């Protein structure tokens, strides 16, 4: 008889045995850390930067997501962010996101570290999230440094946005290429990765260096490393399991179904 699940497994070259081992581990582990990149949101229709759709007008994403681009032409950069915020607003979390929310509700200590700025993890129901690249629905005042939501109260004039508190210019609350991370937040991520017995790395290419640094730290501390990505990446060699498929197809298979008591390693 035709079994859709078996067909997907065959296509993705993922064995039932691996799926069983991983979902058992998810259920019995003490601490689970997940790192996500743009790939997990691709199935929600949000383009990755390095894949197809990485261009807007004639610009490459990497040319606009920089402090230099904002300094040179803030109106253009705001226009691009308004366009992308609109895509994120209209997108819906996919099965990859909702599976991670289910996993958080079952796992003992769960921490989701995301490079994504699209807010889809929060909308799917995840709670313990570190958004290390910021959030596209927030802005920051260059004058008073307050972080403010972008909504109907945001003052917009000639394509630029201004602070409701001090009238200073706003910029997107995003960590751009060439900018530093929030050191406190990154410290917290390393601390949680050190304690993890499983690290899931989903939809990130490794072109950004932070996922690799976090994965190396987890490996040093003997965590089980699992990657979910349809492509081989520079991180694949570090992994104990590389599940080559789309996040929205692979993650639902990893959500544990049994009770903790019936489980062994
Ligand atoms: P990236 O370099 O991490 O590449 C995306 C990865 O996702 C690739 O390895 C690709 O093979 C993989 N992928 C594609 N479809 C997938 C799927 N269905 N399931 C699992 N994996 C899949 O990311 P990038 O696009 O170069 O972005 C760089 C940075 O820009 C991000 O880290 C993020 O901060 C920002 N960004 C965010 C969003 C978002 O919030 N959704 C989108 C684009 C870029
Ligand atoms: Zn201000």
Tab-separated table of C-alpha atoms and ligand atoms in Angstrom:
chain	number	residue	atom	x	y	z
A	1	UNK	CA	0.000	0.000	0.000
A	2	UNK	CA	1.198	3.535	-0.760
A	3	UNK	CA	2.490	5.219	2.353
A	4	UNK	CA	3.068	8.925	1.975
A	5	UNK	CA	5.407	9.062	4.970
A	6	UNK	CA	7.614	6.280	3.609
A	7	UNK	CA	7.789	8.058	0.275
A	8	UNK	CA	8.915	11.297	1.923
A	9	UNK	CA	11.523	9.406	3.971
A	10	UNK	CA	12.855	7.726	0.859
A	11	UNK	CA	13.007	10.993	-1.062
A	12	UNK	CA	14.779	12.728	1.801
A	13	UNK	CA	16.982	9.751	2.610
A	14	UNK	CA	15.955	9.870	6.268
A	15	UNK	CA	15.641	6.528	8.014
A	16	UNK	CA	12.805	5.686	10.398
A	17	UNK	CA	15.505	4.560	12.846
A	18	UNK	CA	17.109	8.046	12.961
A	19	UNK	CA	13.716	9.662	13.457
A	20	UNK	CA	12.954	7.289	16.353
A	21	UNK	CA	16.306	7.872	18.056
A	22	UNK	CA	15.997	11.648	17.765
A	23	UNK	CA	12.398	11.936	18.934
A	24	UNK	CA	13.163	9.673	21.921
A	25	UNK	CA	16.132	11.865	22.777
A	26	UNK	CA	13.962	14.987	22.522
A	27	UNK	CA	11.576	13.520	25.049
A	28	UNK	CA	14.190	12.340	27.531
A	29	UNK	CA	16.848	15.057	27.281
A	30	UNK	CA	17.544	17.563	30.034
A	31	UNK	CA	18.130	20.572	27.821
A	32	UNK	CA	17.344	21.141	24.179
A	33	UNK	CA	18.638	24.106	22.182
A	34	UNK	CA	17.467	24.932	18.660
A	35	UNK	CA	19.150	27.356	16.251
A	36	UNK	CA	17.092	28.493	13.290
A	37	UNK	CA	17.945	30.472	10.167
A	38	UNK	CA	16.023	31.879	7.219
A	39	UNK	CA	15.420	28.359	5.790
A	40	UNK	CA	12.733	27.483	8.341
A	41	UNK	CA	10.612	30.395	7.110
A	42	UNK	CA	11.108	29.678	3.398
A	43	UNK	CA	8.024	27.416	3.368
A	44	UNK	CA	6.006	30.334	4.779
A	45	UNK	CA	6.926	32.317	1.664
A	46	UNK	CA	9.638	34.491	3.221
A	47	UNK	CA	12.640	34.470	0.874
A	48	UNK	CA	16.095	33.621	2.195
A	49	UNK	CA	18.815	36.152	1.350
A	50	UNK	CA	21.084	33.727	-0.452
A	51	UNK	CA	18.402	31.748	-2.240
A	52	UNK	CA	16.006	32.771	-5.004
A	53	UNK	CA	14.235	36.006	-4.111
A	54	UNK	CA	17.385	37.362	-2.505
A	55	UNK	CA	17.046	40.407	-4.739
A	56	UNK	CA	14.738	43.397	-4.271
A	57	UNK	CA	14.500	45.764	-7.219
A	58	UNK	CA	18.118	45.640	-8.405
A	59	UNK	CA	19.621	45.321	-4.940
A	60	UNK	CA	21.078	42.284	-3.241
A	61	UNK	CA	19.956	41.890	0.374
A	62	UNK	CA	23.552	42.120	1.578
A	63	UNK	CA	23.825	45.587	-0.020
A	64	UNK	CA	20.876	46.985	1.955
A	65	UNK	CA	21.225	45.293	5.337
A	66	UNK	CA	24.257	47.355	6.352
A	67	UNK	CA	24.851	50.511	8.437
A	68	UNK	CA	26.574	52.093	5.406
A	69	UNK	CA	23.502	51.609	3.215
A	70	UNK	CA	21.304	53.217	5.895
A	71	UNK	CA	23.687	56.131	6.280
A	72	UNK	CA	23.776	56.694	2.526
A	73	UNK	CA	20.082	56.261	1.790
A	74	UNK	CA	17.836	55.703	4.852
A	75	UNK	CA	14.690	56.178	2.771
A	76	UNK	CA	15.623	53.289	0.464
A	77	UNK	CA	16.485	51.008	3.392
A	78	UNK	CA	13.181	51.864	5.152
A	79	UNK	CA	11.294	51.171	1.926
A	80	UNK	CA	12.910	47.722	1.741
A	81	UNK	CA	12.142	47.002	5.395
A	82	UNK	CA	8.509	48.167	4.969
A	83	UNK	CA	8.211	45.784	2.011
A	84	UNK	CA	9.712	42.866	3.955
A	85	UNK	CA	7.708	43.636	7.139
A	86	UNK	CA	4.573	43.441	5.048
A	87	UNK	CA	5.583	39.976	3.742
A	88	UNK	CA	6.272	38.794	7.316
A	89	UNK	CA	2.949	40.231	8.548
A	90	UNK	CA	1.013	38.349	5.862
A	91	UNK	CA	2.944	35.074	6.275
A	92	UNK	CA	1.699	32.202	8.433
A	93	UNK	CA	3.884	29.954	10.601
A	94	UNK	CA	4.421	26.606	8.832
A	95	UNK	CA	4.606	23.034	10.167
A	96	UNK	CA	8.274	23.534	11.026
A	97	UNK	CA	7.428	26.447	13.342
A	98	UNK	CA	4.408	24.752	14.914
A	99	UNK	CA	6.386	21.529	15.506
A	100	UNK	CA	8.983	23.525	17.447
A	101	UNK	CA	6.201	25.041	19.577
A	102	UNK	CA	4.942	21.495	20.306
A	103	UNK	CA	8.458	20.366	21.176
A	104	UNK	CA	8.891	23.311	23.572
A	105	UNK	CA	5.729	22.272	25.397
A	106	UNK	CA	7.182	18.742	25.932
A	107	UNK	CA	10.899	19.307	26.495
A	108	UNK	CA	12.282	20.002	29.962
A	109	UNK	CA	14.549	22.963	29.185
A	110	UNK	CA	14.015	24.474	25.790
A	111	UNK	CA	15.772	27.458	24.232
A	112	UNK	CA	15.222	28.669	20.691
A	113	UNK	CA	17.991	30.845	19.256
A	114	UNK	CA	16.863	32.383	15.996
A	115	UNK	CA	18.604	34.478	13.369
A	116	UNK	CA	15.206	35.231	11.902
A	117	UNK	CA	13.596	38.600	12.352
A	118	UNK	CA	10.125	37.628	11.084
A	119	UNK	CA	8.394	36.942	14.444
A	120	UNK	CA	6.995	33.608	13.146
A	121	UNK	CA	8.366	31.546	16.057
A	122	UNK	CA	6.530	33.736	18.553
A	123	UNK	CA	3.358	33.596	16.466
A	124	UNK	CA	3.631	29.780	16.345
A	125	UNK	CA	3.644	29.686	20.154
A	126	UNK	CA	7.307	29.361	21.162
A	127	UNK	CA	8.102	31.247	24.344
A	128	UNK	CA	11.784	30.982	25.241
A	129	UNK	CA	13.241	32.713	22.188
A	130	UNK	CA	16.454	34.703	21.691
A	131	UNK	CA	16.237	36.791	18.511
A	132	UNK	CA	19.935	37.394	18.005
A	133	UNK	CA	19.454	39.415	14.772
A	134	UNK	CA	16.587	41.536	16.143
A	135	UNK	CA	12.972	41.781	15.019
A	136	UNK	CA	11.567	43.431	11.900
A	137	UNK	CA	8.508	44.709	13.814
A	138	UNK	CA	10.667	46.915	16.078
A	139	UNK	CA	12.714	50.071	15.556
A	140	UNK	CA	15.377	51.814	17.628
A	141	UNK	CA	15.876	55.551	18.152
A	142	UNK	CA	19.331	56.764	17.140
A	143	UNK	CA	18.996	59.610	19.644
A	144	UNK	CA	17.439	58.278	22.886
A	145	UNK	CA	18.161	54.553	22.063
A	146	UNK	CA	14.636	53.440	23.012
A	147	UNK	CA	13.314	50.352	21.199
A	148	UNK	CA	9.781	50.907	19.908
A	149	UNK	CA	7.220	48.811	18.019
A	150	UNK	CA	6.513	49.833	14.423
A	151	UNK	CA	2.762	50.442	14.353
A	152	UNK	CA	0.125	53.126	13.715
A	153	UNK	CA	1.740	55.409	16.286
A	154	UNK	CA	5.087	55.473	14.439
A	155	UNK	CA	5.702	58.908	12.931
A	156	UNK	CA	6.555	58.658	9.251
A	157	UNK	CA	7.639	61.627	7.147
A	158	UNK	CA	8.927	61.490	3.590
A	159	UNK	CA	9.731	57.805	3.885
A	160	UNK	CA	11.667	58.204	7.147
A	161	UNK	CA	10.492	57.252	10.642
A	162	UNK	CA	10.818	59.200	13.870
A	163	UNK	CA	10.748	58.488	17.603
A	164	UNK	CA	7.487	59.211	19.481
A	165	UNK	CA	9.485	60.071	22.599
A	166	UNK	CA	12.240	62.460	21.436
A	167	UNK	CA	11.476	62.935	17.686
A	168	UNK	CA	14.925	61.504	16.827
A	169	UNK	CA	15.425	59.342	13.719
A	170	UNK	CA	14.535	55.637	13.976
A	171	UNK	CA	16.372	52.715	12.404
A	172	UNK	CA	15.248	49.071	12.084
A	173	UNK	CA	16.002	47.078	15.266
A	174	UNK	CA	18.108	44.594	13.316
A	175	UNK	CA	21.719	43.475	13.616
A	176	UNK	CA	23.055	44.350	10.181
A	177	UNK	CA	26.012	42.803	8.341
A	178	UNK	CA	29.199	44.168	9.913
A	179	UNK	CA	27.510	45.075	13.217
A	180	UNK	CA	28.129	43.553	16.639
A	181	UNK	CA	25.754	41.275	18.461
A	182	UNK	CA	24.205	42.161	21.803
A	183	UNK	CA	26.943	40.711	24.032
A	184	UNK	CA	24.598	39.918	26.942
A	185	UNK	CA	22.263	37.968	24.687
A	186	UNK	CA	25.110	36.036	23.033
A	187	UNK	CA	26.574	35.181	26.441
A	188	UNK	CA	23.198	33.739	27.442
A	189	UNK	CA	23.086	31.671	24.230
A	190	UNK	CA	26.554	30.194	24.857
A	191	UNK	CA	25.616	29.366	28.450
A	192	UNK	CA	22.510	27.524	27.309
A	193	UNK	CA	24.337	25.671	24.521
A	194	UNK	CA	26.943	24.493	27.074
A	195	UNK	CA	24.180	22.788	29.051
A	196	UNK	CA	22.387	21.309	26.041
A	197	UNK	CA	22.301	17.592	25.419
A	198	UNK	CA	20.699	18.131	22.021
A	199	UNK	CA	21.318	20.916	19.525
A	200	UNK	CA	19.076	21.182	16.475
A	201	UNK	CA	20.381	23.431	13.683
A	202	UNK	CA	17.650	24.224	11.167
A	203	UNK	CA	17.692	26.170	7.902
A	204	UNK	CA	20.943	28.017	8.281
A	205	UNK	CA	23.815	27.948	5.798
A	206	UNK	CA	26.730	28.582	8.084
A	207	UNK	CA	27.624	31.661	6.027
A	208	UNK	CA	26.855	33.606	9.203
A	209	UNK	CA	29.479	32.494	11.743
A	210	UNK	CA	27.450	32.437	14.983
A	211	UNK	CA	25.623	29.107	14.367
A	212	UNK	CA	28.961	27.397	13.788
A	213	UNK	CA	30.476	28.867	16.965
A	214	UNK	CA	27.440	27.722	18.974
A	215	UNK	CA	27.495	24.261	17.370
A	216	UNK	CA	31.216	23.859	18.188
A	217	UNK	CA	30.533	24.791	21.814
A	218	UNK	CA	27.713	22.234	21.992
A	219	UNK	CA	29.935	19.549	20.469
A	220	UNK	CA	32.682	20.292	23.000
A	221	UNK	CA	30.098	19.586	25.681
A	222	UNK	CA	29.047	16.296	24.067
A	223	UNK	CA	25.613	17.340	22.834
A	224	UNK	CA	23.936	15.352	20.074
A	225	UNK	CA	24.067	17.574	16.975
A	226	UNK	CA	21.298	17.374	14.384
A	227	UNK	CA	20.949	19.439	11.226
A	228	UNK	CA	17.799	19.891	9.150
A	229	UNK	CA	18.471	21.440	5.751
A	230	UNK	CA	17.760	20.279	2.186
A	231	UNK	CA	21.349	21.230	1.280
A	232	UNK	CA	24.719	20.115	2.594
A	233	UNK	CA	26.235	23.070	4.477
A	234	UNK	CA	29.575	23.935	6.029
A	235	UNK	CA	28.060	22.753	9.338
A	236	UNK	CA	27.087	19.284	8.076
A	237	UNK	CA	30.452	17.721	8.937
A	238	UNK	CA	30.035	18.599	12.610
A	239	UNK	CA	26.706	16.802	12.881
A	240	UNK	CA	25.745	13.433	14.364
A	241	UNK	CA	22.629	13.433	12.171
A	242	UNK	CA	22.075	15.374	8.983
A	243	UNK	CA	18.413	15.212	7.954
A	244	UNK	CA	18.364	16.421	4.384
A	245	UNK	CA	14.888	17.758	3.874
A	246	UNK	CA	12.675	20.760	4.365
A	247	UNK	CA	11.993	21.875	7.911
A	248	UNK	CA	8.203	21.727	7.394
A	249	UNK	CA	8.438	18.072	6.342
A	250	UNK	CA	11.117	16.793	8.721
A	251	UNK	CA	10.251	18.536	12.006
A	252	UNK	CA	6.701	17.125	12.374
A	253	UNK	CA	8.261	13.628	12.287
A	254	UNK	CA	10.518	14.458	15.237
A	255	UNK	CA	7.747	15.574	17.599
A	256	UNK	CA	7.579	12.813	20.225
A	257	UNK	CA	4.295	10.932	20.413
A	258	UNK	CA	4.874	8.517	23.318
A	259	UNK	CA	4.819	9.124	27.048
A	260	UNK	CA	8.066	9.820	28.801
A	261	UNK	CA	7.574	6.721	31.020
A	262	UNK	CA	7.467	4.309	28.052
A	263	UNK	CA	10.692	5.607	26.694
A	264	UNK	CA	14.295	4.496	26.709
A	265	UNK	CA	17.411	6.091	25.151
B	1	LIG	P1	21.246	31.430	5.477
B	1	LIG	O1	22.574	31.778	4.962
B	1	LIG	O2	21.201	30.885	6.830
B	1	LIG	O3	20.594	30.416	4.375
B	1	LIG	C1	19.361	29.776	4.438
B	1	LIG	C2	19.531	28.248	4.573
B	1	LIG	O4	18.229	27.654	4.599
B	1	LIG	C3	20.266	27.565	3.389
B	1	LIG	O5	21.278	26.709	3.911
B	1	LIG	C4	19.185	26.726	2.688
B	1	LIG	O6	19.690	25.507	2.155
B	1	LIG	C5	18.239	26.466	3.851
B	1	LIG	N1	16.852	26.164	3.471
B	1	LIG	C6	16.161	26.605	2.396
B	1	LIG	N2	14.895	26.125	2.425
B	1	LIG	C7	14.787	25.369	3.547
B	1	LIG	C8	13.724	24.616	4.153
B	1	LIG	N3	12.512	24.548	3.588
B	1	LIG	N4	13.969	23.967	5.315
B	1	LIG	C9	15.208	24.026	5.891
B	1	LIG	N5	16.238	24.724	5.381
B	1	LIG	C10	16.036	25.388	4.231
B	1	LIG	O7	20.276	32.585	5.557
B	1	LIG	P2	20.186	33.869	4.640
B	1	LIG	O8	18.950	33.746	3.854
B	1	LIG	O9	21.460	34.095	3.915
B	1	LIG	O10	20.003	35.012	5.705
B	1	LIG	C11	21.055	35.597	6.443
B	1	LIG	C12	20.444	36.348	7.607
B	1	LIG	O11	19.492	37.300	7.125
B	1	LIG	C13	19.608	35.478	8.519
B	1	LIG	O12	20.389	34.871	9.447
B	1	LIG	C14	18.585	36.464	9.075
B	1	LIG	O13	19.095	37.231	10.099
B	1	LIG	C15	18.316	37.360	7.903
B	1	LIG	N6	17.102	36.889	7.186
B	1	LIG	C16	15.990	36.628	7.928
B	1	LIG	C17	14.850	36.152	7.295
B	1	LIG	C18	13.650	35.855	8.153
B	1	LIG	O14	13.531	36.420	9.240
B	1	LIG	N7	12.770	34.966	7.735
B	1	LIG	C19	14.849	35.948	5.926
B	1	LIG	C20	16.022	36.247	5.186
B	1	LIG	C21	17.147	36.709	5.858
B	2	LIG	ZN1	14.021	58.816	20.783
